[in-house]
Tab-separated table of C-alpha atoms and ligand atoms in Angstrom:
chain	number	residue	atom	x	y	z
A	24	MET	CA	0.000	0.000	0.000
A	25	GLN	CA	1.065	3.594	-0.614
A	26	ALA	CA	3.089	5.491	2.043
A	27	TYR	CA	1.786	8.839	3.308
A	28	THR	CA	3.591	11.470	5.338
A	29	ALA	CA	2.019	14.056	7.611
A	30	ARG	CA	3.370	17.069	9.469
A	31	ALA	CA	1.605	18.362	12.575
A	32	HIS	CA	2.677	21.191	14.848
A	33	THR	CA	2.469	21.117	18.602
A	34	ASN	CA	0.153	23.430	20.519
A	35	ILE	CA	0.061	25.071	23.933
A	36	ALA	CA	-3.248	25.403	25.753
A	37	LEU	CA	-4.351	28.828	26.986
A	38	LEU	CA	-7.356	27.196	28.657
A	39	LYS	CA	-6.336	23.688	29.611
A	40	TYR	CA	-7.574	20.143	29.278
A	41	TRP	CA	-6.917	18.394	32.591
A	42	GLY	CA	-9.201	15.430	33.194
A	43	LYS	CA	-11.470	13.065	31.322
A	44	ALA	CA	-15.224	12.690	31.705
A	45	ASN	CA	-14.797	9.449	29.723
A	46	PRO	CA	-11.281	7.943	29.891
A	47	GLN	CA	-11.851	5.304	27.179
A	48	GLU	CA	-12.790	7.758	24.464
A	49	ILE	CA	-10.895	10.729	25.908
A	50	ILE	CA	-13.853	13.043	26.387
A	51	PRO	CA	-12.561	15.972	28.485
A	52	THR	CA	-14.222	17.741	31.388
A	53	THR	CA	-13.328	21.160	29.959
A	54	THR	CA	-13.445	22.900	26.609
A	55	SER	CA	-9.846	23.964	25.942
A	56	ILE	CA	-8.348	26.685	23.739
A	57	SER	CA	-4.813	26.577	22.350
A	58	LEU	CA	-2.276	28.190	20.059
A	59	THR	CA	-0.514	25.990	17.483
A	60	LEU	CA	3.219	26.720	17.232
A	61	ASP	CA	5.309	27.036	14.098
A	62	GLU	CA	8.697	25.969	15.428
A	63	PHE	CA	7.802	22.608	16.979
A	64	TYR	CA	6.414	19.812	14.827
A	65	THR	CA	6.430	16.085	14.090
A	66	ASP	CA	6.818	14.436	10.672
A	67	THR	CA	5.403	10.928	10.428
A	68	THR	CA	5.371	8.446	7.549
A	69	VAL	CA	3.055	5.424	7.620
A	70	GLN	CA	2.909	2.502	5.225
A	71	PHE	CA	0.743	-0.593	5.714
A	72	ASP	CA	2.563	-3.683	4.468
A	73	THR	CA	1.151	-7.235	4.271
A	74	ALA	CA	4.686	-8.619	4.708
A	75	LEU	CA	4.821	-7.318	8.311
A	76	THR	CA	3.710	-9.552	11.198
A	77	GLU	CA	3.690	-6.680	13.687
A	78	ASP	CA	3.794	-2.878	13.618
A	79	GLN	CA	7.259	-1.432	13.381
A	80	VAL	CA	7.652	2.014	14.933
A	81	ILE	CA	10.783	4.127	14.570
A	82	LEU	CA	10.967	7.396	16.494
A	83	ASN	CA	13.899	9.736	15.867
A	84	GLY	CA	15.849	6.853	14.299
A	85	GLU	CA	15.266	4.368	17.122
A	86	THR	CA	12.916	1.388	17.085
A	87	LEU	CA	10.307	1.676	19.831
A	88	THR	CA	9.541	-1.277	22.086
A	89	GLY	CA	7.302	-1.908	25.102
A	90	LYS	CA	4.712	0.615	26.257
A	91	SER	CA	5.482	3.364	23.723
A	92	SER	CA	5.193	1.037	20.733
A	93	GLU	CA	2.016	-0.511	22.228
A	94	LYS	CA	0.470	2.952	22.450
A	95	VAL	CA	1.105	3.493	18.735
A	96	SER	CA	-0.197	0.000	17.843
A	97	LYS	CA	-3.377	0.566	19.854
A	98	PHE	CA	-3.912	3.790	17.951
A	99	LEU	CA	-3.266	2.014	14.630
A	100	ASP	CA	-5.870	-0.586	15.676
A	101	ILE	CA	-8.473	2.203	15.707
A	102	VAL	CA	-7.414	3.229	12.190
A	103	ARG	CA	-7.431	-0.413	11.040
A	104	SER	CA	-10.930	-0.969	12.360
A	105	MET	CA	-12.133	2.230	10.647
A	106	ALA	CA	-10.585	1.096	7.348
A	107	ASN	CA	-11.595	-2.521	7.834
A	108	ILE	CA	-8.073	-3.881	7.377
A	109	SER	CA	-5.789	-5.948	9.596
A	110	THR	CA	-2.476	-5.154	7.872
A	111	ARG	CA	0.444	-4.118	10.129
A	112	ALA	CA	2.256	-0.871	9.486
A	113	TYR	CA	5.655	0.645	9.285
A	114	VAL	CA	5.750	4.011	11.115
A	115	LYS	CA	8.671	6.416	10.967
A	116	SER	CA	8.414	9.574	13.015
A	117	THR	CA	10.744	12.490	13.600
A	118	ASN	CA	10.152	15.118	16.242
A	119	HIS	CA	11.330	18.583	15.295
A	120	VAL	CA	11.151	19.935	18.781
A	121	PRO	CA	14.489	21.487	19.725
A	122	THR	CA	15.860	18.869	22.128
A	123	ALA	CA	16.563	21.569	24.685
A	124	ALA	CA	12.984	22.819	24.592
A	125	GLY	CA	11.749	20.065	26.874
A	126	LEU	CA	8.240	20.368	25.477
A	127	ALA	CA	5.823	17.470	25.336
A	128	SER	CA	5.334	16.236	21.779
A	129	SER	CA	2.288	13.986	22.147
A	130	ALA	CA	0.007	16.580	20.541
A	131	SER	CA	2.006	16.868	17.319
A	132	ALA	CA	2.877	13.146	17.382
A	133	PHE	CA	-0.689	11.844	17.452
A	134	ALA	CA	-2.027	14.501	15.083
A	135	ALA	CA	0.660	13.560	12.514
A	136	LEU	CA	0.025	9.848	13.085
A	137	ALA	CA	-3.729	10.319	12.632
A	138	GLY	CA	-3.130	12.120	9.333
A	139	ALA	CA	-0.550	9.731	7.860
A	140	ALA	CA	-2.099	6.479	9.132
A	141	SER	CA	-5.632	7.287	8.000
A	142	ARG	CA	-4.526	8.182	4.469
A	143	ALA	CA	-2.143	5.215	4.268
A	144	ALA	CA	-5.063	2.956	5.257
A	145	GLY	CA	-7.086	4.329	2.361
A	146	LEU	CA	-9.342	6.619	4.422
A	147	GLU	CA	-10.184	10.177	3.327
A	148	LEU	CA	-11.205	11.781	6.612
A	149	SER	CA	-12.525	15.302	7.034
A	150	LEU	CA	-10.644	17.618	9.422
A	151	GLU	CA	-13.369	17.073	12.002
A	152	GLU	CA	-12.934	13.304	11.721
A	153	LEU	CA	-9.145	13.678	11.918
A	154	SER	CA	-9.500	15.756	15.078
A	155	ARG	CA	-11.738	13.092	16.640
A	156	LEU	CA	-9.271	10.384	15.647
A	157	ALA	CA	-6.215	12.296	16.957
A	158	ARG	CA	-8.095	12.841	20.233
A	159	ARG	CA	-8.107	9.072	20.798
A	160	GLY	CA	-4.271	9.067	20.841
A	161	SER	CA	-3.774	12.095	23.083
A	162	GLY	CA	-6.409	14.672	23.963
A	163	SER	CA	-4.297	17.683	23.098
A	164	ALA	CA	-3.598	16.167	19.635
A	165	SER	CA	-7.199	16.921	18.636
A	166	ARG	CA	-6.201	20.623	18.569
A	167	SER	CA	-3.033	20.143	16.467
A	168	ILE	CA	-5.111	19.379	13.356
A	169	TYR	CA	-5.546	23.151	12.947
A	170	GLY	CA	-3.216	26.120	12.903
A	171	GLY	CA	-3.475	29.301	14.959
A	172	PHE	CA	-6.012	29.585	17.771
A	173	VAL	CA	-8.028	26.389	18.189
A	174	GLU	CA	-10.901	25.342	20.435
A	175	TRP	CA	-11.541	21.741	21.451
A	176	VAL	CA	-15.217	21.631	22.367
A	177	ARG	CA	-15.500	19.029	25.092
A	178	GLY	CA	-18.749	17.474	23.793
A	179	VAL	CA	-20.362	14.489	25.426
A	180	ASP	CA	-19.208	11.549	23.303
A	181	ASP	CA	-16.937	10.537	20.424
A	182	GLN	CA	-19.141	12.227	17.811
A	183	THR	CA	-19.351	15.583	19.579
A	184	SER	CA	-15.841	16.010	21.048
A	185	PHE	CA	-13.491	17.602	18.490
A	186	ALA	CA	-11.514	20.744	17.800
A	187	THR	CA	-12.435	23.621	15.495
A	188	PRO	CA	-10.288	26.539	14.366
A	189	LEU	CA	-10.974	29.954	15.915
A	190	VAL	CA	-8.430	31.962	13.884
A	191	GLU	CA	-6.104	30.004	11.588
A	192	ASP	CA	-3.896	32.864	10.416
A	193	VAL	CA	-2.801	34.888	13.399
A	194	ASP	CA	-1.806	38.346	12.178
A	195	TRP	CA	-1.047	40.057	15.478
A	196	ASP	CA	1.917	40.058	17.789
A	197	ILE	CA	1.732	37.071	20.127
A	198	GLN	CA	4.453	34.522	20.824
A	199	LEU	CA	5.413	31.939	23.398
A	200	LEU	CA	8.856	32.277	24.892
A	201	THR	CA	9.653	28.921	26.471
A	202	VAL	CA	11.988	28.974	29.423
A	203	VAL	CA	13.624	25.573	29.723
A	204	VAL	CA	14.156	25.061	33.416
A	205	ASN	CA	14.457	21.277	33.039
A	206	ASP	CA	14.638	19.127	29.927
A	207	GLN	CA	14.376	15.745	31.677
A	208	PRO	CA	11.316	13.590	30.892
A	209	LYS	CA	8.500	14.271	33.361
A	210	LYS	CA	8.057	11.829	36.253
A	211	ILE	CA	4.251	11.840	36.309
A	212	ASP	CA	2.745	11.739	32.840
A	213	SER	CA	-0.275	13.873	32.030
A	214	ARG	CA	-2.576	10.854	31.811
A	215	GLY	CA	-1.756	9.655	35.335
A	216	GLY	CA	-1.549	13.157	36.782
A	217	MET	CA	-4.938	14.354	35.591
A	218	GLN	CA	-6.629	11.114	36.657
A	219	HIS	CA	-5.220	11.282	40.180
A	220	THR	CA	-6.126	14.954	40.567
A	221	MET	CA	-9.640	14.454	39.309
A	222	ALA	CA	-10.184	11.592	41.748
A	223	THR	CA	-8.725	13.258	44.848
A	224	SER	CA	-8.510	17.069	44.752
A	225	PRO	CA	-11.445	18.801	46.463
A	226	PHE	CA	-10.764	21.811	44.226
A	227	TYR	CA	-11.009	19.862	40.975
A	228	GLN	CA	-14.659	20.668	40.192
A	229	ALA	CA	-14.067	24.360	40.896
A	230	TRP	CA	-11.258	24.314	38.321
A	231	VAL	CA	-13.538	22.646	35.763
A	232	ASP	CA	-16.323	25.191	36.377
A	233	ASN	CA	-13.920	28.146	36.174
A	234	THR	CA	-12.326	26.839	32.989
A	235	ASN	CA	-15.628	26.284	31.211
A	236	ALA	CA	-16.821	29.728	32.303
A	237	LEU	CA	-13.794	31.230	30.520
A	238	THR	CA	-14.524	29.738	27.080
A	239	VAL	CA	-16.506	32.721	25.779
A	240	PRO	CA	-14.308	35.414	27.419
A	241	MET	CA	-11.226	33.725	25.887
A	242	GLU	CA	-12.901	33.533	22.463
A	243	ASN	CA	-13.662	37.256	22.773
A	244	ALA	CA	-10.125	38.144	23.839
A	245	ILE	CA	-8.785	36.296	20.776
A	246	ALA	CA	-11.321	37.923	18.429
A	247	ASN	CA	-10.502	41.388	19.843
A	248	HIS	CA	-6.713	40.810	19.850
A	249	ASP	CA	-6.902	41.662	23.542
A	250	PHE	CA	-3.467	40.469	24.618
A	251	THR	CA	-3.854	41.508	28.255
A	252	GLN	CA	-7.203	39.769	28.793
A	253	LEU	CA	-5.947	36.654	27.019
A	254	GLY	CA	-2.750	36.559	29.081
A	255	GLN	CA	-4.477	37.159	32.415
A	256	MET	CA	-6.993	34.378	31.818
A	257	ALA	CA	-4.360	31.938	30.524
A	258	GLU	CA	-2.027	32.503	33.476
A	259	ALA	CA	-4.843	32.177	36.027
A	260	ASN	CA	-6.119	29.025	34.335
A	261	ALA	CA	-2.658	27.409	34.375
A	262	LEU	CA	-2.014	28.297	38.016
A	263	GLN	CA	-5.423	26.970	39.017
A	264	MET	CA	-4.751	23.726	37.149
A	265	HIS	CA	-1.472	23.309	39.031
A	266	ALA	CA	-3.270	24.116	42.303
A	267	THR	CA	-5.487	21.055	41.751
A	268	ASN	CA	-2.299	18.954	41.651
A	269	THR	CA	-0.868	20.349	44.858
A	270	THR	CA	-4.228	19.728	46.571
A	271	ALA	CA	-4.551	16.113	45.353
A	272	CYS	CA	-4.135	13.270	47.909
A	273	PRO	CA	-1.251	12.584	47.975
A	274	PRO	CA	-0.240	15.892	46.371
A	275	PHE	CA	2.195	16.239	43.484
A	276	ASN	CA	3.741	19.194	41.761
A	277	TYR	CA	5.199	19.740	38.288
A	278	LEU	CA	6.512	23.197	39.174
A	279	THR	CA	9.944	23.696	40.680
A	280	ASP	CA	11.598	26.664	42.412
A	281	ALA	CA	12.986	27.641	39.014
A	282	SER	CA	9.466	27.616	37.523
A	283	TRP	CA	8.319	29.978	40.279
A	284	THR	CA	11.272	32.284	39.697
A	285	VAL	CA	10.054	32.709	36.108
A	286	ILE	CA	6.374	33.088	37.106
A	287	GLN	CA	7.330	35.798	39.625
A	288	MET	CA	9.581	37.475	37.086
A	289	ALA	CA	6.570	37.790	34.755
A	290	ALA	CA	4.575	39.440	37.568
A	291	GLN	CA	7.441	41.850	38.244
A	292	LEU	CA	7.813	42.722	34.552
A	293	ARG	CA	4.080	43.480	34.370
A	294	GLN	CA	4.501	45.943	37.214
A	295	GLU	CA	7.179	47.604	35.111
A	296	GLY	CA	4.814	47.851	32.162
A	297	ILE	CA	5.783	44.791	30.073
A	298	ASP	CA	2.752	42.662	29.224
A	299	VAL	CA	3.903	39.066	29.801
A	300	TYR	CA	2.090	36.041	31.292
A	301	ALA	CA	3.110	32.524	32.257
A	302	THR	CA	1.564	29.176	31.376
A	303	MET	CA	2.790	25.716	32.398
A	304	ASP	CA	1.751	22.177	31.477
A	305	ALA	CA	2.659	18.747	32.846
A	306	GLY	CA	6.253	19.748	33.555
A	307	PRO	CA	8.354	22.534	35.070
A	308	ASN	CA	9.052	24.575	31.932
A	309	VAL	CA	7.362	27.957	31.761
A	310	LYS	CA	6.009	29.369	28.511
A	311	LEU	CA	5.813	33.137	28.538
A	312	ILE	CA	2.943	34.544	26.502
A	313	SER	CA	4.621	37.662	25.211
A	314	LYS	CA	5.066	40.118	22.351
A	315	ALA	CA	7.998	39.933	19.930
A	316	ALA	CA	8.830	43.551	20.708
A	317	ASP	CA	9.496	42.641	24.375
A	318	THR	CA	11.694	39.576	23.743
A	319	ASP	CA	15.032	41.306	24.384
A	320	GLN	CA	13.907	42.848	27.652
A	321	ILE	CA	12.417	39.569	28.905
A	322	GLN	CA	15.549	37.631	27.978
A	323	ALA	CA	17.813	40.209	29.611
A	324	ARG	CA	15.874	39.924	32.877
A	325	LEU	CA	15.972	36.123	32.668
A	326	ARG	CA	19.734	36.178	32.227
A	327	GLN	CA	20.078	38.279	35.380
A	328	LEU	CA	18.015	35.789	37.396
A	329	MET	CA	19.132	32.534	35.760
A	330	PRO	CA	22.358	33.054	33.784
A	331	ASP	CA	22.461	29.576	32.213
A	332	VAL	CA	18.834	29.188	31.272
A	333	THR	CA	17.840	28.259	27.686
A	334	THR	CA	14.928	29.941	25.918
A	335	VAL	CA	13.106	29.104	22.690
A	336	VAL	CA	10.769	31.562	20.980
A	337	ALA	CA	7.758	30.079	19.169
A	338	THR	CA	5.251	31.893	16.960
A	339	PRO	CA	1.790	30.861	15.704
A	340	GLY	CA	1.930	27.938	13.284
A	341	PRO	CA	-0.141	26.074	10.663
A	342	GLY	CA	-2.411	23.026	10.715
A	343	LEU	CA	-1.913	19.448	9.547
A	344	GLN	CA	-0.340	18.760	6.154
A	345	ILE	CA	-0.499	15.344	4.474
A	346	VAL	CA	1.399	14.282	1.323
A	347	GLU	CA	1.752	11.066	-0.638
A	348	GLY	CA	5.167	9.397	-0.274
A	349	GLU	CA	7.910	9.527	2.324
A	350	GLN	CA	8.991	13.160	2.054
A	351	ILE	CA	7.236	16.299	3.156
B	403	PMV	O1	-2.892	15.402	25.586
B	403	PMV	P1	-2.249	15.012	26.859
B	403	PMV	O2	-2.792	13.702	27.395
B	403	PMV	O3	-0.744	15.005	26.775
B	403	PMV	O4	-2.633	16.109	27.987
B	403	PMV	C1	-2.263	17.469	27.856
B	403	PMV	C2	-2.481	18.191	29.127
B	403	PMV	C3	-1.908	19.601	29.208
B	403	PMV	O5	-0.837	19.768	28.317
B	403	PMV	C4	-1.379	19.829	30.612
B	403	PMV	C5	-2.983	20.650	28.942
B	403	PMV	C6	-3.437	20.804	27.521
B	403	PMV	O6	-4.609	21.167	27.342
B	403	PMV	O7	-2.635	20.632	26.593
C-alpha cells in the first residue's frame, strides 16, 4: 500500500484540558483553547505492508519497544478498524522539537500519526474526523489538526468532542517564549496526573467550572486581539490547574523553584509595564505569553536571574499537512 507522510505542529493550551469525563474515548471535562506553534512539529510516515507480522515504529531513528510502541499500535488498531483492514504498518516519526525545549510532543505526534495512518489505510477523513481520531491518541492532539487559535469543544461523546479553528492565520503580535528550566522527561505523565487529581482534589470541580466559564471570554479576547485579557486568563487558568495537583491526595507538583522564579519574574515585569504572562503544562518549563517587541527585555531579565537558562521563541503555526510518499 502507498506510504503517506504528515506534518503536525504542537500546541500550547491557553485554557487547559486536565481530566477526562470518559477515559476510554478521551472526552474531556473542559473545553480547551490553544495556540498551534510554528517551530515545533512532528513528521510521520506510515505505510501498511502485508509482509509485516507486527507494527514497526521508529521514532527519531530508534525502534520503539514496550509501552510506547504498544500505544502506537493501539492507535493504529483504531485506524485499522475504521478502514476494515488488519495489515500491520511501518511508522517512521521524527520530532522537530528542539531537544533543549523540553516540550511534550504527544500533541504533534498523534495529530501527525492520525493524518498519515488514516490516508495510508485508504481513508479520506474530514478535518473534524481527523481531530476526533487524533483525540483518541492524546487529547491535546485533537487541537493540532488546525493552525493558529483552536478550540476543542469538550462534547459528550466521540461524535461531539473535536476541535475547530478559531483563527487560523494569526496576524497580530503574540508569541510563546519557552523557558527551559528542566529538559528531563516528566516523572508523572499527564494521563496519570490528571486522573489522580480528578479523583482526589477537592478543588477539581471548581477548576472545571472556572475553565468552562472562561470559554466565551477567551474567544472574545482572541477575536478582539486583547493580549492583556488573554494573558491574564491563561495565566490564572494554568495556576489553578497546578493548584489542583498540589491539593490532590497525595499531592504532586510539576513546578519547581525555578518555575516559580520565572512566574514571579513575569509578575514583576508586568509591574514595570511589560505585558507578559506565564503558562505551564505537565512539567516545570514555563512558557511566557509575550510580544515579539518585548523579547530582548524579557531575555535580559531572565539572564540576570538565571544566567544559564535556555529559551526558545515560538510563533503561531499552521495546521496538519499530508502528502503522498515519504517526504514532506
Ligand atoms: O494530551 P495530553 O494527554 O498530553 O494532555 C495534555 C495536558 C496539558 O498539556 C497539561 C494541557 C493541555 O490542554 O494541553
